[in-house]
Amino acid sequence: DMQMTQSPSSLSASVGDRVTITCRASQDIRHYLAWYQQKPGKVPKLLIYAASNLQPGVPSRFSGSGFGTDFTLTISSLQPEDVATYYCQKHENVPWAFGQGTKVEIK
Amino acid sequence: QVEVVQSGAEVKQPGASVKVSCKASGYTFSDYYFHWVRQAPGQGLEWMAWINCNTGATKYAQKFQDRVTLTRDTSITTAFMEMRRLNTDDTATYFCARDDDYNRDNALDIWGQGTTVTVSS
């Protein structure tokens, strides 16, 4: 079955640090990869779609890259409000599987 | 403004069924799909299924194929998710989220607030 694998599962970084989260698909998904941010007790929020497109209203410190099976979400300068769990998701063909999530905390 | 509002929390006994609704407003209902995603307490997101709000076509994740049915009523711009034969492992928050039928590059851009379903005897 289709698998999306994120790493790391959690990380702790200082304010202003550059943070990178990776997502690997078990099959080629071309550019159909999205990233979501979920703060505790809140609804997931779309950050990036089609691997590298920033959703309107999302701060420019968030960026995405990748194609095929390997993808990256980068936060260029971590801010306190970025504390959340981040999920990748393939958004083409069933199932639209999610990665297991990466919890980001402030050191 | 664009809004998706889900029905309220449910408490069910094992073996029962639940039907959750997702009311859309502020956009053309039939131009989008609705997906359903669930999240067990303290766990990650799990994709369940989608429905094309124009045609009513559906697709399900294999594990939900036999127990979940998605429907929609275009006259009231509402999508529904029914799950049968509930067990305690189905205790979760269930989200609906829309997906643009005319922009296949887009993902799940607007989410409902979530509906908590608790299965307990």
mmCIF file of C-alpha atoms in Angstrom:
data_model
loop_
_atom_site.group_PDB
_atom_site.id
_atom_site.type_symbol
_atom_site.label_atom_id
_atom_site.label_comp_id
_atom_site.label_asym_id
_atom_site.label_seq_id
_atom_site.Cartn_x
_atom_site.Cartn_y
_atom_site.Cartn_z
ATOM 1 C CA ASP A 1 0.000 0.000 0.000
ATOM 2 C CA MET A 2 1.058 3.587 -0.616
ATOM 3 C CA GLN A 3 3.181 5.015 2.233
ATOM 4 C CA MET A 4 4.284 8.525 3.102
ATOM 5 C CA THR A 5 7.213 8.643 5.530
ATOM 6 C CA GLN A 6 8.236 11.834 7.294
ATOM 7 C CA SER A 7 11.432 12.551 9.162
ATOM 8 C CA PRO A 8 12.197 13.466 11.806
ATOM 9 C CA SER A 9 9.161 12.585 13.920
ATOM 10 C CA SER A 10 9.984 15.529 16.167
ATOM 11 C CA LEU A 11 12.513 18.323 16.404
ATOM 12 C CA SER A 12 13.469 21.148 18.709
ATOM 13 C CA ALA A 13 15.068 24.303 17.333
ATOM 14 C CA SER A 14 15.764 27.875 18.396
ATOM 15 C CA VAL A 15 13.878 30.926 17.234
ATOM 16 C CA GLY A 16 15.446 32.098 13.979
ATOM 17 C CA ASP A 17 16.784 28.667 13.026
ATOM 18 C CA ARG A 18 16.285 27.142 9.619
ATOM 19 C CA VAL A 19 14.160 24.004 9.944
ATOM 20 C CA THR A 20 13.815 21.241 7.366
ATOM 21 C CA ILE A 21 11.307 18.385 7.342
ATOM 22 C CA THR A 22 11.435 15.636 4.748
ATOM 23 C CA CYS A 23 8.717 13.431 3.297
ATOM 24 C CA ARG A 24 9.330 10.345 1.197
ATOM 25 C CA ALA A 25 6.666 8.637 -0.930
ATOM 26 C CA SER A 26 6.835 4.900 -1.556
ATOM 27 C CA GLN A 27 5.870 5.503 -5.203
ATOM 28 C CA ASP A 28 6.365 8.335 -7.683
ATOM 29 C CA ILE A 29 3.729 11.005 -6.987
ATOM 30 C CA ARG A 30 5.139 13.599 -9.409
ATOM 31 C CA HIS A 31 4.479 17.017 -7.819
ATOM 32 C CA TYR A 32 1.268 16.074 -5.951
ATOM 33 C CA LEU A 33 2.485 16.738 -2.444
ATOM 34 C CA ALA A 34 0.934 19.068 0.129
ATOM 35 C CA TRP A 35 2.064 20.242 3.554
ATOM 36 C CA TYR A 36 -0.260 21.084 6.441
ATOM 37 C CA GLN A 37 0.294 22.713 9.807
ATOM 38 C CA GLN A 38 -1.791 21.657 12.792
ATOM 39 C CA LYS A 39 -1.536 23.532 16.054
ATOM 40 C CA PRO A 40 -2.726 21.787 19.234
ATOM 41 C CA GLY A 41 -6.502 21.536 19.348
ATOM 42 C CA LYS A 42 -6.878 23.222 15.962
ATOM 43 C CA VAL A 43 -7.894 22.309 12.445
ATOM 44 C CA PRO A 44 -5.144 21.453 9.918
ATOM 45 C CA LYS A 45 -4.129 24.363 7.713
ATOM 46 C CA LEU A 46 -2.847 24.026 4.152
ATOM 47 C CA LEU A 47 0.616 25.591 3.756
ATOM 48 C CA ILE A 48 2.003 24.241 0.476
ATOM 49 C CA TYR A 49 0.359 22.437 -2.448
ATOM 50 C CA ALA A 50 1.775 20.824 -5.583
ATOM 51 C CA ALA A 51 5.133 20.489 -3.786
ATOM 52 C CA SER A 52 6.201 24.126 -3.955
ATOM 53 C CA ASN A 53 3.175 26.428 -4.208
ATOM 54 C CA LEU A 54 2.557 28.631 -1.186
ATOM 55 C CA GLN A 55 -1.097 28.820 -0.172
ATOM 56 C CA PRO A 56 -2.275 32.473 -0.142
ATOM 57 C CA GLY A 57 -1.829 34.075 3.265
ATOM 58 C CA VAL A 58 0.923 31.705 4.396
ATOM 59 C CA PRO A 59 4.125 33.495 5.495
ATOM 60 C CA SER A 60 6.954 33.420 2.972
ATOM 61 C CA ARG A 61 9.331 31.806 5.489
ATOM 62 C CA PHE A 62 7.607 28.543 4.555
ATOM 63 C CA SER A 63 8.723 26.858 1.336
ATOM 64 C CA GLY A 64 8.463 23.452 -0.281
ATOM 65 C CA SER A 65 10.484 21.557 -2.835
ATOM 66 C CA GLY A 66 10.846 18.156 -4.394
ATOM 67 C CA PHE A 67 9.468 15.898 -7.130
ATOM 68 C CA GLY A 68 8.779 12.218 -7.565
ATOM 69 C CA THR A 69 9.413 10.556 -4.212
ATOM 70 C CA ASP A 70 11.425 13.020 -2.113
ATOM 71 C CA PHE A 71 10.083 16.293 -0.763
ATOM 72 C CA THR A 72 11.092 18.948 1.736
ATOM 73 C CA LEU A 73 9.330 21.584 3.827
ATOM 74 C CA THR A 74 11.595 24.391 4.987
ATOM 75 C CA ILE A 75 10.941 27.093 7.548
ATOM 76 C CA SER A 76 13.632 29.666 6.856
ATOM 77 C CA SER A 77 13.502 31.372 10.249
ATOM 78 C CA LEU A 78 11.549 29.548 12.953
ATOM 79 C CA GLN A 79 9.087 31.696 14.880
ATOM 80 C CA PRO A 80 7.306 30.923 18.180
ATOM 81 C CA GLU A 81 3.960 30.723 16.366
ATOM 82 C CA ASP A 82 5.328 27.896 14.186
ATOM 83 C CA VAL A 83 5.115 25.431 17.077
ATOM 84 C CA ALA A 84 2.861 22.755 15.593
ATOM 85 C CA THR A 85 2.771 19.338 14.002
ATOM 86 C CA TYR A 86 3.398 19.290 10.260
ATOM 87 C CA TYR A 87 1.983 16.673 7.918
ATOM 88 C CA CYS A 88 2.727 15.868 4.312
ATOM 89 C CA GLN A 89 0.016 14.386 2.089
ATOM 90 C CA LYS A 90 -0.051 13.061 -1.446
ATOM 91 C CA HIS A 91 -2.969 14.701 -3.268
ATOM 92 C CA GLU A 92 -3.441 12.559 -6.331
ATOM 93 C CA ASN A 93 -5.020 9.118 -6.686
ATOM 94 C CA VAL A 94 -6.523 7.133 -3.878
ATOM 95 C CA PRO A 95 -5.504 6.952 -1.100
ATOM 96 C CA TRP A 96 -4.579 10.556 -0.338
ATOM 97 C CA ALA A 97 -2.253 9.274 2.361
ATOM 98 C CA PHE A 98 -0.698 11.444 5.073
ATOM 99 C CA GLY A 99 2.717 11.157 6.607
ATOM 100 C CA GLN A 100 2.844 10.380 10.320
ATOM 101 C CA GLY A 101 3.623 13.986 11.261
ATOM 102 C CA THR A 102 6.586 15.982 12.548
ATOM 103 C CA LYS A 103 6.227 17.825 15.841
ATOM 104 C CA VAL A 104 8.160 21.104 15.920
ATOM 105 C CA GLU A 105 9.044 22.709 19.244
ATOM 106 C CA ILE A 106 11.091 25.711 20.357
ATOM 107 C CA LYS A 107 14.335 24.981 22.183
ATOM 108 C CA GLN B 1 -17.174 34.114 2.950
ATOM 109 C CA VAL B 2 -16.218 30.515 2.323
ATOM 110 C CA GLU B 3 -17.225 28.346 5.230
ATOM 111 C CA VAL B 4 -17.623 24.678 6.059
ATOM 112 C CA VAL B 5 -19.569 23.834 9.203
ATOM 113 C CA GLN B 6 -19.846 20.318 10.582
ATOM 114 C CA SER B 7 -22.495 18.787 12.804
ATOM 115 C CA GLY B 8 -22.021 18.446 16.513
ATOM 116 C CA ALA B 9 -20.344 15.865 18.713
ATOM 117 C CA GLU B 10 -21.739 12.347 18.882
ATOM 118 C CA VAL B 11 -21.574 9.603 21.489
ATOM 119 C CA LYS B 12 -22.383 6.125 20.250
ATOM 120 C CA GLN B 13 -22.366 2.590 21.544
ATOM 121 C CA PRO B 14 -20.265 -0.109 19.874
ATOM 122 C CA GLY B 15 -22.099 -1.588 16.903
ATOM 123 C CA ALA B 16 -24.097 1.562 16.222
ATOM 124 C CA SER B 17 -23.894 3.901 13.212
ATOM 125 C CA VAL B 18 -23.115 7.604 13.009
ATOM 126 C CA LYS B 19 -23.818 10.172 10.309
ATOM 127 C CA VAL B 20 -21.804 13.395 10.243
ATOM 128 C CA SER B 21 -22.736 16.353 8.065
ATOM 129 C CA CYS B 22 -20.648 19.068 6.475
ATOM 130 C CA LYS B 23 -22.485 22.221 5.343
ATOM 131 C CA ALA B 24 -20.758 24.398 2.726
ATOM 132 C CA SER B 25 -21.426 28.063 2.027
ATOM 133 C CA GLY B 26 -19.859 30.965 0.171
ATOM 134 C CA TYR B 27 -18.810 29.059 -2.964
ATOM 135 C CA THR B 28 -20.198 26.824 -5.720
ATOM 136 C CA PHE B 29 -20.728 23.494 -3.981
ATOM 137 C CA SER B 30 -20.650 21.363 -7.130
ATOM 138 C CA ASP B 31 -17.246 22.707 -8.221
ATOM 139 C CA TYR B 32 -15.505 20.836 -5.420
ATOM 140 C CA TYR B 33 -14.927 17.456 -3.853
ATOM 141 C CA PHE B 34 -15.249 16.821 -0.130
ATOM 142 C CA HIS B 35 -12.726 14.601 1.573
ATOM 143 C CA TRP B 36 -13.084 13.042 5.005
ATOM 144 C CA VAL B 37 -10.125 12.741 7.347
ATOM 145 C CA ARG B 38 -10.079 11.441 10.895
ATOM 146 C CA GLN B 39 -7.754 11.905 13.834
ATOM 147 C CA ALA B 40 -7.803 9.610 16.860
ATOM 148 C CA PRO B 41 -6.863 11.223 20.182
ATOM 149 C CA GLY B 42 -3.151 12.078 20.201
ATOM 150 C CA GLN B 43 -2.641 10.505 16.769
ATOM 151 C CA GLY B 44 -1.998 11.684 13.232
ATOM 152 C CA LEU B 45 -4.309 12.398 10.328
ATOM 153 C CA GLU B 46 -5.896 9.495 8.466
ATOM 154 C CA TRP B 47 -7.471 9.976 5.031
ATOM 155 C CA MET B 48 -10.766 8.119 4.637
ATOM 156 C CA ALA B 49 -12.552 8.945 1.378
ATOM 157 C CA TRP B 50 -13.760 11.588 -1.057
ATOM 158 C CA ILE B 51 -16.983 12.492 -2.831
ATOM 159 C CA ASN B 52 -17.378 14.507 -6.002
ATOM 160 C CA CYS B 53 -20.090 16.999 -5.045
ATOM 161 C CA ASN B 54 -21.166 17.363 -8.684
ATOM 162 C CA THR B 55 -21.533 13.743 -9.787
ATOM 163 C CA GLY B 56 -21.759 12.017 -6.409
ATOM 164 C CA ALA B 57 -18.909 9.676 -7.350
ATOM 165 C CA THR B 58 -16.966 8.347 -4.376
ATOM 166 C CA LYS B 59 -13.632 6.747 -3.568
ATOM 167 C CA TYR B 60 -12.677 5.109 -0.286
ATOM 168 C CA ALA B 61 -9.529 4.016 1.464
ATOM 169 C CA GLN B 62 -9.527 0.238 1.519
ATOM 170 C CA LYS B 63 -9.968 -0.034 5.289
ATOM 171 C CA PHE B 64 -13.192 2.002 5.175
ATOM 172 C CA GLN B 65 -14.673 0.540 1.993
ATOM 173 C CA ASP B 66 -17.174 -1.721 3.757
ATOM 174 C CA ARG B 67 -18.258 0.516 6.643
ATOM 175 C CA VAL B 68 -18.342 4.079 5.330
ATOM 176 C CA THR B 69 -20.718 5.696 2.855
ATOM 177 C CA LEU B 70 -20.384 9.245 1.560
ATOM 178 C CA THR B 71 -23.345 11.110 0.129
ATOM 179 C CA ARG B 72 -24.216 14.688 -0.677
ATOM 180 C CA ASP B 73 -27.371 16.771 -1.104
ATOM 181 C CA THR B 74 -26.745 19.572 -3.575
ATOM 182 C CA SER B 75 -30.037 21.305 -2.681
ATOM 183 C CA ILE B 76 -28.686 22.070 0.785
ATOM 184 C CA THR B 77 -24.964 22.136 -0.154
ATOM 185 C CA THR B 78 -24.210 19.484 2.425
ATOM 186 C CA ALA B 79 -22.042 16.381 2.391
ATOM 187 C CA PHE B 80 -22.511 13.426 4.710
ATOM 188 C CA MET B 81 -20.308 10.670 6.069
ATOM 189 C CA GLU B 82 -21.994 7.607 7.551
ATOM 190 C CA MET B 83 -20.001 4.972 9.399
ATOM 191 C CA ARG B 84 -21.559 1.677 10.462
ATOM 192 C CA ARG B 85 -20.594 -1.002 12.983
ATOM 193 C CA LEU B 86 -18.698 1.430 15.157
ATOM 194 C CA ASN B 87 -16.066 0.142 17.560
ATOM 195 C CA THR B 88 -13.986 1.885 20.211
ATOM 196 C CA ASP B 89 -11.111 2.353 17.719
ATOM 197 C CA ASP B 90 -13.385 4.698 15.748
ATOM 198 C CA THR B 91 -13.277 7.251 18.566
ATOM 199 C CA ALA B 92 -11.800 10.256 16.794
ATOM 200 C CA THR B 93 -12.362 13.720 15.446
ATOM 201 C CA TYR B 94 -13.725 13.566 11.910
ATOM 202 C CA PHE B 95 -12.963 16.407 9.511
ATOM 203 C CA CYS B 96 -14.358 17.241 6.119
ATOM 204 C CA ALA B 97 -12.220 19.309 3.760
ATOM 205 C CA ARG B 98 -12.812 20.584 0.232
ATOM 206 C CA ASP B 99 -10.730 19.981 -2.895
ATOM 207 C CA ASP B 100 -11.084 21.952 -6.142
ATOM 208 C CA ASP B 101 -12.375 19.861 -9.055
ATOM 209 C CA TYR B 102 -11.130 22.478 -11.552
ATOM 210 C CA ASN B 103 -7.602 22.774 -10.173
ATOM 211 C CA ARG B 104 -6.187 19.322 -9.649
ATOM 212 C CA ASP B 105 -2.957 20.852 -8.392
ATOM 213 C CA ASN B 106 -4.742 22.115 -5.312
ATOM 214 C CA ALA B 107 -5.080 20.177 -2.069
ATOM 215 C CA LEU B 108 -7.434 20.444 0.935
ATOM 216 C CA ASP B 109 -7.734 24.190 1.338
ATOM 217 C CA ILE B 110 -10.798 24.685 3.556
ATOM 218 C CA TRP B 111 -11.572 22.406 6.490
ATOM 219 C CA GLY B 112 -14.569 21.993 8.714
ATOM 220 C CA GLN B 113 -14.124 22.503 12.435
ATOM 221 C CA GLY B 114 -14.207 18.776 13.141
ATOM 222 C CA THR B 115 -16.794 16.492 14.735
ATOM 223 C CA THR B 116 -15.847 14.411 17.738
ATOM 224 C CA VAL B 117 -17.281 10.909 17.688
ATOM 225 C CA THR B 118 -16.921 8.923 20.888
ATOM 226 C CA VAL B 119 -17.661 5.205 20.849
ATOM 227 C CA SER B 120 -18.176 3.817 24.311
ATOM 228 C CA SER B 121 -20.372 1.321 26.096
#
